[in-house]
Short mmCIF file of C-alpha atoms in Angstrom, two decimals:
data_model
loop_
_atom_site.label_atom_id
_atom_site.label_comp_id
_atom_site.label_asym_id
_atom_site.label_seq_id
_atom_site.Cartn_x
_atom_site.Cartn_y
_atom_site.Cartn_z
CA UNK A 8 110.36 114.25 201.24
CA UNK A 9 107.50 112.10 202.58
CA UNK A 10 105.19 114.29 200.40
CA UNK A 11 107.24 113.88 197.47
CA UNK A 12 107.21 110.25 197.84
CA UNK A 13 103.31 110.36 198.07
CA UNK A 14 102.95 112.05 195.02
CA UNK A 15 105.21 109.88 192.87
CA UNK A 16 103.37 106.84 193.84
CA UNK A 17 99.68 108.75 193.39
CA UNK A 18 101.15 109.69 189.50
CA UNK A 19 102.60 106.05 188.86
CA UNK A 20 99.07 104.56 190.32
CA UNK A 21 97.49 107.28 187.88
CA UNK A 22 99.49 105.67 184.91
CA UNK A 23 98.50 102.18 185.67
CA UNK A 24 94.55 102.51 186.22
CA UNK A 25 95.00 104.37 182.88
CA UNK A 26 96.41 101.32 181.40
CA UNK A 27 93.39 98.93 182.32
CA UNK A 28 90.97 101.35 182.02
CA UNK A 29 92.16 101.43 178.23
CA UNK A 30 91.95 97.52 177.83
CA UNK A 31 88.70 97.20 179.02
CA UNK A 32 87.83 99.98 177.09
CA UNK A 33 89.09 98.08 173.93
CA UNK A 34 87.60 95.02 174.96
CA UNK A 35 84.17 96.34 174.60
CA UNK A 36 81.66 94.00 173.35
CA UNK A 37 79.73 96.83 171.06
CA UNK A 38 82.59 97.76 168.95
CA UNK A 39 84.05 100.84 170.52
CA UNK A 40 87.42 99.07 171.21
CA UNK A 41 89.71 96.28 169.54
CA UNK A 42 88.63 92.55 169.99
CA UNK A 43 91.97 92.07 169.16
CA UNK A 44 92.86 92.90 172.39
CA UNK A 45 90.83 90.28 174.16
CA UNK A 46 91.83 87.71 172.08
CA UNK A 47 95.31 87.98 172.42
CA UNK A 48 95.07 88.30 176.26
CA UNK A 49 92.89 84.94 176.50
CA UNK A 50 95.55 82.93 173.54
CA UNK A 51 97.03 81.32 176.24
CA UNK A 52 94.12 80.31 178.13
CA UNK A 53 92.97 76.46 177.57
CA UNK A 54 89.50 75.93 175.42
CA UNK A 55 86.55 76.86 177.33
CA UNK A 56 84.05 73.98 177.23
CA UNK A 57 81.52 75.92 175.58
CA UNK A 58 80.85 79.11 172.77
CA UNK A 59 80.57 82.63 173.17
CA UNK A 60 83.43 83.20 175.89
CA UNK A 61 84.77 86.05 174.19
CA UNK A 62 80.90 87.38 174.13
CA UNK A 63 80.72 87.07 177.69
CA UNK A 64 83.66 88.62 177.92
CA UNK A 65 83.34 91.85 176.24
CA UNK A 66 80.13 91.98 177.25
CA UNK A 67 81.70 92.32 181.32
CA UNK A 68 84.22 94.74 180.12
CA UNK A 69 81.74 96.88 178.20
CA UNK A 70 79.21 96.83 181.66
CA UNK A 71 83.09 97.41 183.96
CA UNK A 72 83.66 100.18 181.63
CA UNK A 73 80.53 101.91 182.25
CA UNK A 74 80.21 101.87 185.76
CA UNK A 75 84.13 103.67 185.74
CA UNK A 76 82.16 106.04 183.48
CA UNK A 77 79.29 106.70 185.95
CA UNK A 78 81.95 106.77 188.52
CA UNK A 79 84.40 109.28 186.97
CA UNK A 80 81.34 111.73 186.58
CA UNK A 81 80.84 111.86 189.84
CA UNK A 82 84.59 113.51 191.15
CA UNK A 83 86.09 116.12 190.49
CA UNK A 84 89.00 116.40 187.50
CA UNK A 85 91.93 118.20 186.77
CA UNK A 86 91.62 118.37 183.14
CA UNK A 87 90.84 121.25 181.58
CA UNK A 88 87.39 122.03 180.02
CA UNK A 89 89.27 121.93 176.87
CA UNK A 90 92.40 121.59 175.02
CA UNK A 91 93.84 123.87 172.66
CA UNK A 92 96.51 126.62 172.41
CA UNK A 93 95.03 127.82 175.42
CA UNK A 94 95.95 125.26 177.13
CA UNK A 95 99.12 125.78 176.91
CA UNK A 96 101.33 127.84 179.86
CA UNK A 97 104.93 130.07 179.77
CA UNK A 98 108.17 128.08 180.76
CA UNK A 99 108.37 130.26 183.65
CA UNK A 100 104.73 128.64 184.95
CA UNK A 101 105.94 125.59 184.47
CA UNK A 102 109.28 126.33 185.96
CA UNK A 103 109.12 129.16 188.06
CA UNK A 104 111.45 130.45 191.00
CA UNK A 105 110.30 129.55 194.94
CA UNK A 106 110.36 127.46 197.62
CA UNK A 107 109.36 123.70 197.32
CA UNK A 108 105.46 124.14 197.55
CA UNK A 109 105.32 126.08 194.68
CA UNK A 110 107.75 123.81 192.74
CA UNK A 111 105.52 120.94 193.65
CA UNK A 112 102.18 123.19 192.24
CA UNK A 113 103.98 124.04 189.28
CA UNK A 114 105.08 120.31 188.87
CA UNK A 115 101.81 119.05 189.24
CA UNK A 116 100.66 121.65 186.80
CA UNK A 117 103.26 120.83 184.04
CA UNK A 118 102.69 117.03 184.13
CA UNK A 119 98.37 117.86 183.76
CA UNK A 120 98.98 119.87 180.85
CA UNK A 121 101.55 118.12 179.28
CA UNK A 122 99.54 115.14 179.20
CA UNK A 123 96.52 116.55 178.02
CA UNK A 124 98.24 118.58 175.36
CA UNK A 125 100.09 115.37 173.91
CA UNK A 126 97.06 113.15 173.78
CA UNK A 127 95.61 116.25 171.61
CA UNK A 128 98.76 116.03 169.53
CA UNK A 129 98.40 111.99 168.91
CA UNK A 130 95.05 112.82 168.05
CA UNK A 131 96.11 115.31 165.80
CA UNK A 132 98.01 113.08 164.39
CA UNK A 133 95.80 110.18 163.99
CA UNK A 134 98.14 107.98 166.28
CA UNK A 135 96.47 105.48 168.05
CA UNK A 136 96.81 102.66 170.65
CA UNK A 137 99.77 104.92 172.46
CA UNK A 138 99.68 105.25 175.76
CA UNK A 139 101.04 108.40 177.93
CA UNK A 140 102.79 108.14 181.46
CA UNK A 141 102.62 111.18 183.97
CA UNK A 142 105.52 109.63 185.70
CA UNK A 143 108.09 110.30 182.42
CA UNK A 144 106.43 114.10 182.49
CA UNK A 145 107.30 114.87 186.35
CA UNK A 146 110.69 113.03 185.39
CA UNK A 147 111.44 115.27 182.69
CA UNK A 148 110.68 118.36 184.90
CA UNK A 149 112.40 117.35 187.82
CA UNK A 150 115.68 116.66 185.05
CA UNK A 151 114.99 120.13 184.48
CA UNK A 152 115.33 121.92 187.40
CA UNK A 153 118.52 119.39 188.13
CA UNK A 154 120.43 119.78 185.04
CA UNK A 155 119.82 123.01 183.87
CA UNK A 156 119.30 125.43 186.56
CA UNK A 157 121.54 127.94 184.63
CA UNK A 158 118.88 128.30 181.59
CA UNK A 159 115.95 128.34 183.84
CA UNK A 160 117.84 130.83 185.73
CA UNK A 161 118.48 133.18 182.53
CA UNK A 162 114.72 132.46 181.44
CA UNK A 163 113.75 133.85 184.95
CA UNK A 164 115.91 137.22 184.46
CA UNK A 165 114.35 140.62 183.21
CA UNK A 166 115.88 140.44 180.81
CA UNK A 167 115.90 137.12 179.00
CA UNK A 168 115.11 136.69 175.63
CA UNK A 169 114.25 134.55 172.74
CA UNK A 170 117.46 133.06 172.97
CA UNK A 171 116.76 132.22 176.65
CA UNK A 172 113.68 130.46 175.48
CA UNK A 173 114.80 129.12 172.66
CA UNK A 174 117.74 127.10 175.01
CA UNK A 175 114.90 126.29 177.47
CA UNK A 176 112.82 125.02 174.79
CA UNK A 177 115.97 122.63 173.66
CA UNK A 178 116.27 121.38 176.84
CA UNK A 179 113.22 120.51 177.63
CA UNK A 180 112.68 118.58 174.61
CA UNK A 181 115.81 116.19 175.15
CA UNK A 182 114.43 115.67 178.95
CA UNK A 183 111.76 114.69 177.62
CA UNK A 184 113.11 112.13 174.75
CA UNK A 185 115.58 110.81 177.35
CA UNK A 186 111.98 110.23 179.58
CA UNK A 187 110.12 109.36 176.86
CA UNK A 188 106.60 109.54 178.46
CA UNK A 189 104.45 108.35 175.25
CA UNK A 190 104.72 104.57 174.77
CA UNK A 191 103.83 103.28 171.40
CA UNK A 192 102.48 99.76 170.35
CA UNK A 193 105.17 97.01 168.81
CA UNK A 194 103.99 98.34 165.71
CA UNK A 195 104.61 101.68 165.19
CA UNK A 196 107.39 102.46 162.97
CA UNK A 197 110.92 103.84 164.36
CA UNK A 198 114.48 105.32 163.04
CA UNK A 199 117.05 103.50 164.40
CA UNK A 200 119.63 106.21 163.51
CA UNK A 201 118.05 108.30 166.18
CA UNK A 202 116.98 105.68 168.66
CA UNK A 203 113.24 105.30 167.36
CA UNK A 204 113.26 109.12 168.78
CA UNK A 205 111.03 110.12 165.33
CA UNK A 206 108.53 109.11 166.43
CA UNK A 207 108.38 110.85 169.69
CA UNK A 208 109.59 114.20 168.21
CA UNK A 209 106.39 114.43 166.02
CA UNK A 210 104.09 113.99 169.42
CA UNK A 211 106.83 116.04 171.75
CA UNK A 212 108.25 119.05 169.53
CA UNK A 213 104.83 120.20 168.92
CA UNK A 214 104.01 120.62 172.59
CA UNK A 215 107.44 122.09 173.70
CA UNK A 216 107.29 124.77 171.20
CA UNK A 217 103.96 126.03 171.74
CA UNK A 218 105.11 126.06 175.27
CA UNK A 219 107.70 128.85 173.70
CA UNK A 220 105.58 130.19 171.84
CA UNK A 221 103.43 130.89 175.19
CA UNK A 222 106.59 131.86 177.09
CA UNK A 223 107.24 134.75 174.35
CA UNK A 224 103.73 136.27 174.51
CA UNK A 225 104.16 138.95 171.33
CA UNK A 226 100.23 138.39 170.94
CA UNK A 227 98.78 138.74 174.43
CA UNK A 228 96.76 135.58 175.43
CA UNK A 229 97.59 132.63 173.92
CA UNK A 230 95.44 131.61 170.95
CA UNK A 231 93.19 128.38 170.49
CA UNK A 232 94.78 127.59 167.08
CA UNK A 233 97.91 128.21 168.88
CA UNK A 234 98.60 124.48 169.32
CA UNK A 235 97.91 123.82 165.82
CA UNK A 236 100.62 125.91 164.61
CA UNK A 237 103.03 124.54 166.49
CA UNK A 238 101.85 121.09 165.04
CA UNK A 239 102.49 122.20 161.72
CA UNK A 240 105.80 123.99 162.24
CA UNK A 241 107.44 121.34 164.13
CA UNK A 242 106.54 119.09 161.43
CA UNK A 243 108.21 121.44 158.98
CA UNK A 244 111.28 121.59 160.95
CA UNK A 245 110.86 117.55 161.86
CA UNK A 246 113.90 116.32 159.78
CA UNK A 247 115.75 119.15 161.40
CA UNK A 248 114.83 118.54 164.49
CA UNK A 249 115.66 114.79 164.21
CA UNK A 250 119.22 115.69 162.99
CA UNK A 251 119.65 118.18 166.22
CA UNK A 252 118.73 115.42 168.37
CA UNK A 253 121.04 112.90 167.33
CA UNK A 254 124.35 115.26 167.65
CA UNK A 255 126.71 115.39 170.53
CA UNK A 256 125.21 117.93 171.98
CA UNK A 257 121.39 117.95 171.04
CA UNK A 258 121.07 121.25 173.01
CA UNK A 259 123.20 123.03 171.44
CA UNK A 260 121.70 121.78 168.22
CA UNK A 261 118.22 122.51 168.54
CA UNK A 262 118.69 125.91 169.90
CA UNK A 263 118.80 127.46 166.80
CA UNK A 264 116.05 125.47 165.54
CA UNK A 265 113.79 126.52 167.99
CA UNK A 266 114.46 130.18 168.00
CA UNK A 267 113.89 130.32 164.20
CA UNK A 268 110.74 129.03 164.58
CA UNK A 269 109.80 131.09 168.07
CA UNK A 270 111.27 134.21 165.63
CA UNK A 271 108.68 133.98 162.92
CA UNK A 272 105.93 132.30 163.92
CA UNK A 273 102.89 134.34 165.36
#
């Protein structure tokens, strides 16, 4: 328990140093970020009794954001060397069958890669200014392994097939709308019919699916392009998926959906 505890608040802590690295980052006096930024966090500050505040500003976030820079180079990451299809792990990796140390490892791996993968999806996308929480991910995942033990179960038998992982796949992507772990500016545009959930489909449904895809394994090792295809199909099926997730019982729904797609795609 005490461990668990531990490694919720080393995630959350994660999350927030994120945060400010990012504003600094767009603070940046040399045009890598948004001035934007730092003038809207200094509005409410009273005139400073002289010019170029915002100068010497940026200029202190630019010289804060290199030394993290330096800093970061000098420990050791997670993240992988790259991020592609082969990024991406089976459902049963991410959710496999064990006592609680190898939850906790498989946890730990699911929030990495899930992270990683969705930033390449926003960038994919050309979404900026979003932000991603590890927190929501280990949420989702521990929603999982709470609510739907009996499809994790029939994923784990000999026997399971695409249907298995097609349910799994539904699942996993409502955990993850109910956590919703990427947070988007004011700006960004929603669908209120669906809870501004649109939004988050294109950036999520990507990501679970080429976990299915992974999870099926017709091909052998996964492919780099593999996360690519699952970009494009889920954005095929995106209306579909939309309607699925704003039924009774999204599940159910988006079962089909999802082992259509896992069917026919390669």
């Amino acid at each position: 328990m005490l461990r668990q505890i531990s490694e919720d608040v080393r995630v959350n802590l994660k999350d927030r140093l994120r945060e400010i690295r990012d504003l600094i980052r767009q603070s940046r006096h040399d045009g890598r970020g948004d001035a934007s930024i730092l003038r809207e966090a200094t509005s409410h500050l009273p005139p400073f009794p002289g010019k170029g505040i915002e100068g010497l500003l940026s200029h202190a976030a630019s010289a804060v954001d290199d030394a993290l820079s330096i800093a970061e180079s000098f420990v050791l990451h997670e993240r992988p060397i790259k991020v592609d299809g082969t990024t991406v792990k089976g459902l049963g990796t991410y959710f496999p069958t064990g006592n609680e140390e190898r939850q906790l490892s498989a946890e730990r791996l699911f929030r990495r890669d899930m992270y990683y993968l969705t930033k390449a999806v926003l960038a994919g996308l050309k979404i900026d200014n979003a932000r991603i929480h590890e927190a929501d991910f280990a949420a989702a995942h521990t929603a999982m392994r709470k609510r739907h033990g009996d499809l994790l179960a029939a994923l784990a038998a000999p026997d399971a097939g695409l249907q298995a992982i097609a349910a799994t796949c539904a699942a996993l992507l409502v955990e993850l709308l109910n956590q919703r772990p990427v947070h988007f500016d004011e700006a960004a545009p929603e669908t209120t019919a669906t809870g501004g959930w649109a939004l988050d489909i294109s950036c999520l449904a990507p990501v679970v699916l080429a976990c299915g895809l992974a999870t099926t394994g017709r091909d052998g090792a996964p492919e780099p392009d593999m996360l690519e295809i699952a970009i494009l199909a889920a954005d095929i099926r995106h209306d579909r998926i939309v309607q699925a997730c704003a039924k009774a019982s999204p599940v159910d729904e988006l079962r089909p959906v999802f082992a259509t797609l896992l069917a026919h795609l390669p």
